[in-house]
């Protein structure tokens, strides 16, 4: 498979996963918790790496999933038990975990095949180099492509199977708990999914730019439609568009691909914010003038 | 250990620079950050911190060197733009504030990373060290940099000191500030500029990513030890300074270590200690206090039931089976016996095998609870005009909390009434 295509495909799969979960995050007003999780999984990744000795393992996903839930729990814990205001609770928790992660990387620099730059903006440019080759010597294509594909399928299945419960707990938590759906359970389920997706996307886009993929496409879609299914679809579309646009921008400028993807996703948001036919500022203005 | 002594002796001028610089940076960030904490805008600090990265790159591209003034100017501009955008998106579209913050933070950071990588590949030799802004490197503070950043830090401190009253008022009661004619918008503008400035110089020590921690964590930790704002600011700056000094020390002994994360780990540890162990607001103190109150309430409720049972047969000292108490108010039997045993140990209850009855002390304590309960019901119906069937719940809570002073005032105000709204007798003294 050609290099450009495999990078764009991987980025698109990752951003579609993130965009889907991002829709839930922003509607639940949990965008910053998503941000916190994406930083906080770092120590989980490093520890899983040290334990299992390799990057591609279920241990890594599990380790990060646990840390992600732990982060969510800790934020709630400080908020409820120590009465720390939510914003400070988020800020204190994730910076602490992220700092531990960075220190662990420095301490085990020889043993861990991760570096600080990779943490920040990933190494999607190297995706085509790490390929799966069968025993017969057939090149099956880049490994990251499979990982991000599987994660997307898992996320799609999760949303498809639990759609009604996720939908209700997002839009009407009071009603959901009245008919016996546990809001806490689905809250943690979504956070678990966010953690897993973050980890899987980590190598390609890094900890901080995952946040851009989680939030920007979903926020952009939110400015166009009031229909939730439509929002999910549009968010995926914007994620994929950002990936394609970002790749070519990065090639043109010879810079970080992940950085460029985030840049494009921000640009798309800006464009839609102004030009969206439903919630755009431009049309709102025209309507206001017409009245 | 030797390294620590050598470090603390400050004999090497380089160490002096670095230690002094990082203490100044972290302490001033902590002080300015305390206002973001009090304004509940902690994450805005995070957004600014990420958003200064493209500004730093821009400043570098413009100046062609790592000229601190150019870098600060660039950072200042993009930091401000990010804030304005967050505000704009929140007020003009239906996007909520947290989403806007996350969006601006990550997109600006993405732009910054893109510019940084482009600069790194441009072959300009003076760019090396620009990436120290990501994770901070206190040890790279030397000479002229230090002077620039110290000046900024001093300016920050002077302005905070001069406008301390105004800033605090804004944090606690913006409406009041407006009503007494303070230029709220302008003061907010100054405060925001200070935050941007603090971020711009603070990232020297901890880096862009973890900057939020030295802004808010010292304040969050300090908040747990005091309710006085001046003490809180003092503590926050001390916590900040301590973590800065530790960071400088680590930077000195292990040059390959990024300073920022270590500073954050030190300050977070201080914060966690505060969250758990601070005497009044800490989790453990709170837990102990709550369980003590719960015990008092349980004890007094059991005494009260024995008293009320006693009222029915006009003899308060009859000993009864636990089941009789449970018939009045549901308790788990084993829990009830635990309470009864505790009361017996304290001398409020006398026990004959499985029969329990009030002692003289028990009776007077129970009587006080019953009296307050009935007085309070009467107070609520006469003064608050609440219907007699709505006052019980409230009295049920207040009966355990009212102080003797308030009890006396209540009696005087009501004129030592005989009966409560439900025609139950209100017992006084040794009747």
XYZ file of C-alpha atoms in Angstrom:
722
model
C 0.000 0.000 0.000
C 1.249 3.436 -0.771
C 2.583 5.541 2.105
C 0.384 8.604 1.687
C -2.724 6.502 1.553
C -1.880 4.448 4.633
C -1.165 7.552 6.699
C -4.369 9.262 5.570
C -6.392 6.103 6.178
C -4.979 5.613 9.671
C -5.575 9.249 10.561
C -9.122 9.051 9.209
C -9.948 5.918 11.197
C -8.551 7.472 14.374
C -10.375 10.733 13.865
C -13.666 8.967 13.128
C -13.407 7.073 16.430
C -12.577 10.245 18.297
C -15.314 12.229 16.565
C -17.988 9.693 17.552
C -17.010 9.774 21.218
C -16.492 13.527 21.091
C -20.192 14.014 20.297
C -21.080 12.409 23.614
C -18.396 14.326 25.450
C -19.440 17.774 24.351
C -23.155 17.139 24.840
C -22.480 15.826 28.342
C -20.356 18.914 29.057
C -17.451 16.569 29.625
C -15.098 17.981 27.002
C -12.479 18.912 29.574
C -12.736 15.523 31.270
C -11.938 14.038 27.866
C -8.961 16.375 27.708
C -7.908 15.262 31.176
C -8.166 11.570 30.294
C -6.123 11.958 27.154
C -3.284 13.409 29.255
C -3.728 11.098 32.186
C -3.441 7.806 30.296
C 0.255 8.505 29.768
C 1.532 6.812 32.952
C -0.746 3.856 32.139
C 0.865 3.517 28.749
C 4.391 3.724 30.150
C 3.710 1.233 32.935
C 2.001 -1.188 30.579
C 4.978 -0.801 28.291
C 7.411 -1.599 31.094
C 5.379 -4.592 32.203
C 4.694 -6.148 28.835
C 7.831 -4.929 27.092
C 6.058 -4.072 23.890
C 3.866 -1.439 22.398
C 1.213 -3.516 20.739
C -0.532 -5.368 23.468
C -3.856 -5.759 25.073
C -2.081 -4.882 28.343
C -1.549 -1.378 27.065
C -5.216 -0.882 26.219
C -6.258 -2.366 29.529
C -3.719 -0.386 31.540
C -4.787 2.846 29.946
C -8.464 1.979 30.260
C -7.995 1.487 33.988
C -6.033 4.716 34.368
C -8.699 6.559 32.401
C -11.447 5.341 34.712
C -9.207 6.099 37.684
C -8.842 9.673 36.434
C -12.596 10.068 36.110
C -13.034 8.627 39.573
C -10.351 10.848 41.088
C -11.869 14.001 39.589
C -15.260 13.074 41.054
C -13.674 12.050 44.346
C -11.877 15.349 44.930
C -14.971 17.194 43.852
C -17.402 15.306 46.081
C -15.295 14.356 49.102
C -12.940 17.303 49.358
C -15.444 19.791 47.867
C -12.831 20.974 45.408
C -14.436 22.892 42.542
C -14.689 20.794 39.354
C -12.394 22.877 37.169
C -9.597 22.762 39.733
C -10.230 19.076 40.359
C -9.753 18.332 36.652
C -6.688 20.563 36.403
C -4.926 19.136 39.436
C -5.623 15.505 38.547
C -4.545 15.387 34.945
C -1.430 17.532 35.300
C -0.289 15.262 38.111
C -0.791 12.047 36.124
C 0.724 13.509 32.985
C 3.761 14.710 34.930
C 4.239 11.214 36.336
C 4.056 9.831 32.814
C 6.700 12.199 31.474
C 9.001 11.517 34.413
C 8.593 7.756 33.922
C 9.550 8.151 30.282
C 12.693 10.071 31.249
C 13.603 7.579 33.962
C 13.242 4.560 31.695
C 14.396 6.316 28.552
C 16.483 3.302 27.586
C 13.768 0.758 28.117
C 10.731 2.527 26.791
C 10.410 3.124 23.113
C 8.577 6.399 23.656
C 9.918 9.894 23.832
C 8.547 13.227 24.915
C 7.925 14.458 21.401
C 6.013 11.326 20.543
C 3.878 11.945 23.601
C 3.000 15.385 22.366
C 2.365 14.873 18.728
C 2.759 11.219 17.864
C 4.590 9.651 14.994
C 1.998 9.153 12.354
C 4.625 9.713 9.690
C 6.211 6.399 10.696
C 2.982 4.441 10.359
C 3.888 2.941 6.967
C 7.211 1.653 8.346
C 5.709 -0.634 10.970
C 4.052 -3.305 8.861
C 2.674 -6.738 9.573
C 4.385 -9.435 7.567
C 3.006 -12.958 7.567
C 5.204 -16.011 7.918
C 4.903 -16.510 4.201
C 6.466 -13.092 3.769
C 3.368 -11.357 2.518
C 3.110 -7.699 3.492
C -0.307 -7.136 5.072
C 0.152 -3.398 5.461
C 0.789 -1.085 8.400
C -0.075 -2.325 11.864
C -1.476 1.014 13.057
C -4.044 0.770 10.288
C -5.388 -2.470 11.750
C -5.314 -1.159 15.312
C -7.220 1.999 14.474
C -9.639 0.018 12.285
C -10.426 -2.384 15.108
C -10.885 0.472 17.566
C -13.297 2.176 15.193
C -15.302 -1.037 14.833
C -15.390 -1.472 18.614
C -16.585 2.105 19.071
C -19.223 1.733 16.362
C -20.473 -1.485 17.958
C -20.515 0.142 21.385
C -22.580 3.082 20.153
C -24.844 0.903 17.973
C -25.621 -1.632 20.702
C -26.020 0.834 23.566
C -27.424 3.674 21.485
C -30.679 4.121 23.389
C -29.033 4.080 26.787
C -26.233 6.403 25.745
C -28.745 8.719 24.120
C -31.032 8.871 27.150
C -28.296 9.286 29.744
C -26.824 12.082 27.608
C -29.953 14.091 26.947
C -32.190 13.332 29.875
C -30.276 11.768 32.755
C -33.181 12.293 35.157
C -35.572 10.358 32.930
C -32.931 7.714 32.275
C -32.447 7.012 35.963
C -36.212 7.092 36.485
C -36.644 4.185 34.084
C -33.759 2.327 35.707
C -30.770 3.108 33.490
C -27.659 3.699 35.590
C -26.212 7.055 34.574
C -23.016 6.386 36.501
C -22.445 3.098 34.667
C -22.774 4.672 31.223
C -20.727 7.643 32.322
C -17.852 5.341 33.172
C -18.460 3.259 30.043
C -18.016 6.312 27.834
C -14.933 7.381 29.763
C -13.545 3.874 29.355
C -14.147 4.068 25.613
C -12.471 7.473 25.484
C -9.437 6.095 27.328
C -9.083 3.096 25.005
C -9.460 5.249 21.921
C -6.959 7.752 23.247
C -4.406 5.031 23.815
C -4.963 3.482 20.435
C -4.599 6.901 18.818
C -1.644 7.814 20.962
C 1.076 6.566 18.673
C -0.349 8.279 15.681
C -1.386 11.650 17.037
C -0.053 12.001 20.584
C -1.769 12.903 23.817
C -2.721 16.489 23.231
C -3.802 16.385 19.637
C -6.200 13.571 20.422
C -8.115 16.295 22.222
C -8.440 18.253 18.999
C -9.845 15.177 17.279
C -12.215 14.502 20.163
C -13.615 18.002 20.373
C -13.245 19.923 17.121
C -15.169 17.669 14.669
C -17.965 17.075 17.184
C -18.265 20.778 17.969
C -18.297 21.566 14.247
C -21.093 19.055 13.624
C -23.011 20.463 16.579
C -23.148 23.827 14.819
C -24.894 22.309 11.805
C -27.508 19.877 12.974
C -29.984 19.286 15.778
C -30.329 15.610 14.929
C -28.030 13.458 17.022
C -27.497 10.672 14.460
C -26.760 13.309 11.868
C -24.316 14.915 14.284
C -22.449 11.610 14.705
C -22.203 11.188 10.935
C -21.129 14.775 10.299
C -18.535 14.637 13.074
C -16.963 11.588 11.408
C -17.003 13.405 8.094
C -15.247 16.461 9.559
C -12.729 14.193 11.261
C -11.881 12.522 7.969
C -11.742 15.841 6.111
C -9.342 17.218 8.752
C -7.144 14.151 8.363
C -6.920 14.465 4.595
C -6.451 18.223 4.634
C -3.985 18.023 7.509
C -1.854 15.459 5.740
C -1.421 17.583 2.643
C -0.827 20.742 4.682
C 1.922 18.943 6.613
C 3.512 17.653 3.430
C 3.393 21.117 1.906
C 4.966 22.821 4.940
C 7.144 19.841 5.916
C 5.888 19.867 9.510
C 4.096 17.659 12.013
C 1.140 15.812 10.497
C -0.770 15.673 13.763
C -0.277 19.390 14.307
C -1.538 20.077 10.812
C -4.603 17.887 11.331
C -5.470 19.841 14.470
C -4.942 23.073 12.579
C -7.308 22.024 9.798
C -9.934 20.803 12.264
C -9.823 24.238 13.871
C -10.118 25.913 10.490
C -13.129 23.773 9.601
C -14.732 24.748 12.877
C -14.120 28.415 12.140
C -15.618 28.136 8.653
C -18.691 26.294 9.868
C -19.116 28.686 12.779
C -19.459 31.509 10.290
C -21.139 29.798 7.335
C -23.351 27.076 8.814
C -26.863 27.437 7.374
C -28.506 26.591 10.702
C -26.336 27.987 13.490
C -23.762 30.021 11.571
C -23.058 33.595 12.543
C -23.391 34.884 8.977
C -26.899 33.540 8.421
C -27.979 34.517 11.903
C -26.961 38.053 11.068
C -28.868 37.989 7.755
C -31.960 36.639 9.505
C -31.660 39.334 12.172
C -31.397 42.017 9.496
C -34.326 40.563 7.520
C -36.517 40.778 10.583
C 23.102 14.489 49.895
C 26.277 16.310 48.916
C 24.532 17.603 45.855
C 21.765 18.990 48.025
C 24.224 20.785 50.323
C 26.140 22.132 47.380
C 22.880 23.302 45.837
C 21.609 24.921 49.005
C 24.860 26.719 49.707
C 24.213 28.681 46.495
C 27.979 29.035 46.054
C 27.822 28.589 42.297
C 26.416 31.795 40.742
C 24.705 29.643 38.127
C 22.785 27.864 40.847
C 21.878 31.193 42.353
C 20.415 32.361 39.049
C 18.483 29.208 38.428
C 17.163 28.829 41.953
C 16.199 32.470 42.274
C 14.640 32.475 38.816
C 12.509 29.390 39.266
C 11.301 30.436 42.708
C 10.275 33.801 41.314
C 8.542 32.195 38.332
C 6.576 29.597 40.242
C 5.679 31.875 43.143
C 4.379 34.645 40.903
C 2.424 32.147 38.794
C 0.931 30.728 41.965
C -0.212 34.149 43.118
C -1.794 35.138 39.825
C -3.176 31.640 39.398
C -4.915 31.871 42.761
C -7.231 34.437 41.197
C -8.087 32.111 38.317
C -8.811 29.467 40.922
C -11.087 31.784 42.918
C -12.822 32.888 39.726
C -13.427 29.203 38.900
C -11.521 29.682 35.658
C -8.746 27.152 36.275
C -9.077 25.591 32.851
C -8.879 28.930 31.118
C -5.334 29.065 32.478
C -4.737 25.719 30.811
C -6.061 27.049 27.519
C -3.820 30.129 27.634
C -0.833 27.959 28.495
C -1.318 25.820 25.406
C -2.167 28.770 23.227
C 1.089 30.632 23.831
C 3.046 27.988 21.904
C 2.218 29.345 18.420
C 2.998 32.821 19.749
C 6.440 31.740 20.880
C 7.097 30.230 17.451
C 5.798 33.395 15.820
C 8.056 35.531 18.005
C 10.984 33.339 17.021
C 10.191 33.550 13.316
C 9.893 37.331 13.523
C 13.073 37.884 15.530
C 15.098 35.055 14.043
C 16.599 34.321 17.460
C 15.349 33.280 20.874
C 15.110 36.904 21.935
C 13.069 36.754 25.164
C 11.240 39.998 24.472
C 10.109 38.794 21.040
C 9.045 35.439 22.453
C 7.105 37.080 25.284
C 5.445 39.492 22.885
C 4.392 36.684 20.537
C 3.157 34.535 23.390
C 1.257 37.449 24.824
C -0.548 38.040 21.551
C -1.686 34.468 20.910
C -2.499 33.961 24.583
C -4.840 36.902 24.393
C -6.344 35.826 21.056
C -7.151 32.401 22.529
C -9.006 34.009 25.436
C -10.968 36.319 23.181
C -11.898 33.367 20.961
C -13.082 31.244 23.888
C -15.230 34.138 25.036
C -16.508 34.777 21.509
C -17.402 31.147 20.786
C -19.134 30.779 24.142
C -21.234 33.886 23.782
C -22.007 33.854 20.051
C -22.640 30.175 19.334
C -24.338 27.374 21.181
C -21.011 25.767 22.069
C -20.542 25.519 25.842
C -17.553 27.015 27.606
C -15.750 23.749 28.374
C -15.990 22.649 24.751
C -14.748 26.041 23.580
C -11.789 25.830 25.961
C -10.874 22.323 24.827
C -11.249 23.284 21.195
C -9.112 26.428 21.368
C -6.527 24.740 23.566
C -5.969 21.794 21.270
C -6.199 23.664 17.976
C -3.792 26.394 19.090
C -1.448 23.773 20.428
C -1.699 21.917 17.123
C -0.825 25.088 15.231
C 2.077 25.614 17.634
C 3.385 22.090 17.082
C 3.063 22.507 13.329
C 5.068 25.758 13.454
C 7.623 24.258 15.844
C 8.276 21.280 13.578
C 8.519 23.540 10.546
C 11.061 25.741 12.374
C 13.022 22.696 13.518
C 13.364 21.490 9.955
C 14.207 24.952 8.645
C 17.833 24.536 9.600
C 18.065 27.711 11.688
C 20.713 26.800 14.242
C 19.448 29.132 16.952
C 16.164 27.254 17.194
C 17.612 24.538 19.417
C 16.142 24.852 22.866
C 12.839 26.181 21.593
C 11.297 22.843 22.491
C 12.229 23.488 26.117
C 9.045 25.477 26.226
C 7.132 22.205 25.964
C 8.291 20.677 29.232
C 10.312 23.472 30.765
C 13.932 23.597 31.730
C 14.788 25.756 34.689
C 18.483 25.038 34.197
C 18.453 26.800 30.856
C 17.655 30.065 32.605
C 20.768 32.193 32.501
C 21.915 35.763 32.492
C 19.831 38.003 30.296
C 16.785 35.676 30.165
C 16.678 35.706 33.892
C 16.737 39.476 34.087
C 13.843 39.795 31.629
C 11.733 37.219 33.410
C 12.520 38.635 36.819
C 11.381 42.058 35.715
C 8.111 40.597 34.449
C 7.654 38.670 37.682
C 8.229 41.801 39.743
C 5.750 43.760 37.622
C 3.213 40.975 38.189
C 3.696 41.024 41.928
C 3.504 44.798 42.175
C 0.264 44.966 40.192
C -1.306 42.134 42.161
C -0.302 43.837 45.372
C -1.681 47.192 44.266
C -4.992 45.818 43.003
C -5.362 43.021 45.519
C -8.584 44.360 47.031
C -10.209 44.926 43.636
C -9.245 41.477 42.350
C -10.563 39.750 45.468
C -13.812 41.662 45.343
C -14.292 40.649 41.715
C -13.630 37.031 42.555
C -16.170 36.941 45.357
C -18.904 39.380 44.465
C -18.841 40.830 40.992
C -22.281 42.399 41.281
C -21.322 44.263 44.406
C -18.125 45.476 42.752
C -20.199 46.796 39.869
C -22.695 48.462 42.177
C -20.048 50.442 44.042
C -18.809 51.762 40.715
C -15.622 49.777 40.172
C -14.595 49.563 36.499
C -15.167 45.807 36.463
C -14.391 45.315 32.766
C -11.116 47.158 33.016
C -10.032 45.314 36.146
C -10.851 42.008 34.492
C -8.768 43.058 31.529
C -5.795 43.772 33.790
C -6.218 40.459 35.589
C -6.403 38.532 32.333
C -3.273 40.260 31.069
C -1.530 39.276 34.273
C -2.552 35.653 33.786
C -1.218 35.676 30.244
C 2.018 37.244 31.467
C 2.326 34.702 34.280
C 1.853 31.894 31.789
C 4.390 33.367 29.421
C 7.127 33.470 32.024
C 6.011 30.373 33.935
C 6.414 28.087 30.933
C 10.152 28.703 31.204
C 10.100 26.587 34.307
C 7.401 23.957 33.693
C 6.568 24.113 30.030
C 3.377 24.683 28.109
C 1.685 21.403 28.864
C 1.892 21.487 32.621
C 1.624 25.226 33.145
C -1.948 24.883 34.403
C -0.626 22.972 37.395
C 1.559 25.755 38.764
C -1.249 28.229 38.244
C -3.987 26.377 40.082
C -2.519 23.577 42.169
C -0.805 25.838 44.755
C -4.029 27.794 45.202
C -6.127 24.637 45.417
C -3.776 23.284 48.077
C -3.659 26.550 50.032
C -7.443 26.832 50.036
C -7.648 23.777 52.273
C -5.712 25.338 55.125
C -7.431 28.665 55.539
C -10.519 30.767 54.936
C -8.558 34.015 54.922
C -7.645 35.223 51.474
C -4.362 36.862 52.515
C -3.188 33.675 54.232
C -4.290 31.658 51.221
C -2.186 33.775 48.874
C 0.800 33.577 51.173
C 0.520 29.791 51.391
C -0.012 29.439 47.639
C 3.116 31.433 46.908
C 5.098 29.422 49.471
C 3.906 26.131 47.957
C 4.759 27.454 44.519
C 8.185 28.660 45.620
C 8.970 25.351 47.278
C 8.088 23.377 44.161
C 10.093 25.813 42.048
C 13.137 25.352 44.232
C 12.767 21.568 44.080
C 12.488 21.812 40.310
C 15.663 23.886 40.105
C 17.443 21.366 42.296
C 16.362 18.456 40.099
C 17.328 20.399 37.018
C 20.742 20.889 38.614
C 21.398 17.294 39.680
C 19.821 15.537 36.703
C 20.177 17.768 33.643
C 18.546 15.178 31.380
C 15.330 15.333 33.396
C 12.634 17.726 32.255
C 12.063 20.183 35.111
C 8.368 20.853 34.594
C 6.997 17.412 35.431
C 9.068 17.277 38.627
C 7.812 20.656 39.764
C 4.285 19.446 39.085
C 4.815 16.226 40.998
C 6.139 18.174 44.001
C 3.271 20.657 43.974
C 0.670 17.918 43.397
C 2.021 15.955 46.332
C 1.634 19.047 48.512
C -1.902 19.412 47.174
C -2.865 15.804 47.886
C -1.500 16.084 51.412
C -3.657 19.180 51.843
C -6.756 17.518 50.346
C -6.514 14.649 52.778
C -4.923 15.990 55.931
C -5.809 19.675 56.206
C -7.478 19.910 59.613
C -10.811 21.495 58.787
C -11.532 21.071 55.114
C -9.462 17.951 54.450
C -11.134 14.670 53.535
C -10.042 12.874 56.706
C -10.931 15.741 59.037
C -14.287 16.081 57.316
C -14.906 12.361 57.619
C -14.084 12.302 61.329
C -16.271 15.330 61.970
C -19.149 13.825 60.035
C -18.998 10.529 61.831
C -18.841 12.355 65.162
C -21.934 14.361 64.266
C -23.667 11.211 63.059
C -22.892 9.564 66.403
C -24.248 12.529 68.354
C -27.433 12.532 66.291
C -27.965 8.796 66.775
C -27.265 9.028 70.502
C -29.612 11.939 71.018
C -32.350 10.360 68.941
C -32.290 7.197 71.043
C -32.326 9.219 74.265
C -35.191 11.257 72.872
C -37.278 8.167 72.129
C -36.758 6.851 75.639
C -37.835 10.243 76.937
C -40.941 10.324 74.738
C -41.866 6.780 75.821
C -41.405 8.013 79.382
C -43.752 10.932 78.799
C -46.546 8.485 78.000
C -46.455 6.805 81.398
C -45.109 9.865 83.268
C -42.090 7.858 84.420
C -38.855 8.503 82.582
C -36.771 5.851 84.255
C -38.628 2.687 83.222
C -36.228 0.210 81.620
C -37.328 -1.108 78.239
C -36.468 -3.707 75.602
C -34.716 -2.445 72.418
C -37.795 -3.599 70.482
C -39.878 -0.923 72.142
C -37.520 1.729 70.781
C -37.579 0.138 67.342
C -41.378 0.281 67.348
C -41.127 4.088 67.688
C -38.397 4.610 65.124
C -36.814 2.014 62.913
C -33.285 0.923 63.767
C -31.239 -2.069 62.816
C -31.305 -3.969 66.110
C -27.589 -4.590 66.296
C -26.803 -0.947 65.531
C -29.265 0.133 68.202
C -27.623 -2.050 70.822
C -24.243 -0.544 69.895
C -25.667 2.933 70.459
C -27.257 1.870 73.746
C -23.998 0.357 74.959
C -22.132 3.543 74.089
C -24.701 5.619 75.987
C -24.450 3.261 78.941
C -20.676 3.734 79.000
C -21.155 7.490 79.030
C -23.581 7.233 81.923
C -26.697 8.348 80.120
C -28.353 4.942 80.265
C -28.615 2.197 82.854
C -28.858 -1.415 81.829
C -30.286 -4.476 83.458
C -29.565 -7.393 81.136
C -31.565 -6.614 78.002
C -33.513 -3.770 79.569
C -32.369 -0.201 79.078
C -33.535 2.976 80.785
C -32.494 6.627 81.171
C -30.321 7.795 84.039
C -30.751 11.252 85.523
C -28.070 12.629 83.117
C -29.704 10.815 80.233
C -33.040 12.278 81.061
C -31.788 15.856 81.207
C -29.889 15.511 77.933
C -32.950 13.994 76.258
C -35.150 16.648 77.742
C -33.012 19.405 76.269
C -33.275 17.839 72.816
C -37.041 17.494 73.105
C -37.314 21.054 74.389
C -35.340 22.511 71.507
C -37.347 20.453 69.042
C -40.645 21.791 70.322
C -39.408 25.358 70.772
C -38.154 25.335 67.202
C -41.470 24.082 65.889
C -43.197 26.864 67.728
C -40.693 29.405 66.447
C -41.230 28.304 62.842
C -45.023 28.461 63.115
C -45.152 31.838 64.913
C -42.351 33.746 63.247
C -41.887 32.063 59.873
C -45.602 31.301 59.422
C -44.951 27.745 58.375
C -47.874 25.330 58.753
C -47.603 23.146 61.896
C -47.459 19.946 59.817
C -44.379 21.168 57.934
C -42.072 22.008 60.825
C -41.138 18.592 62.180
C -38.361 17.757 59.669
C -36.572 21.026 60.283
C -36.809 20.707 64.063
C -35.507 17.153 63.775
C -32.225 18.595 62.422
C -31.878 21.701 64.566
C -32.437 19.875 67.848
C -28.894 18.409 67.627
C -27.190 21.605 66.501
C -28.525 24.525 68.505
C -25.981 26.094 70.859
C -26.891 26.889 74.492
C -26.707 30.636 73.715
C -29.191 30.349 70.877
C -31.333 28.050 72.978
C -31.588 30.759 75.612
C -32.427 33.464 73.103
C -35.100 31.239 71.597
C -36.684 30.695 75.011
C -36.631 34.432 75.756
C -38.006 35.463 72.383
C -40.870 33.000 72.640
C -41.456 33.889 76.306
C -40.993 30.409 77.803
C -44.099 28.913 76.163
C -45.844 25.912 77.730
C -46.807 23.896 74.656
C -45.658 23.477 71.059
C -47.911 23.755 67.950
C -48.921 20.095 68.381
C -50.021 20.743 71.998
C -47.135 18.725 73.400
C -45.686 20.051 76.602
C -42.347 21.868 76.402
C -40.183 20.630 79.287
C -37.930 23.082 81.192
C -35.280 22.495 83.824
C -36.061 19.937 86.498
C -39.809 19.655 86.088
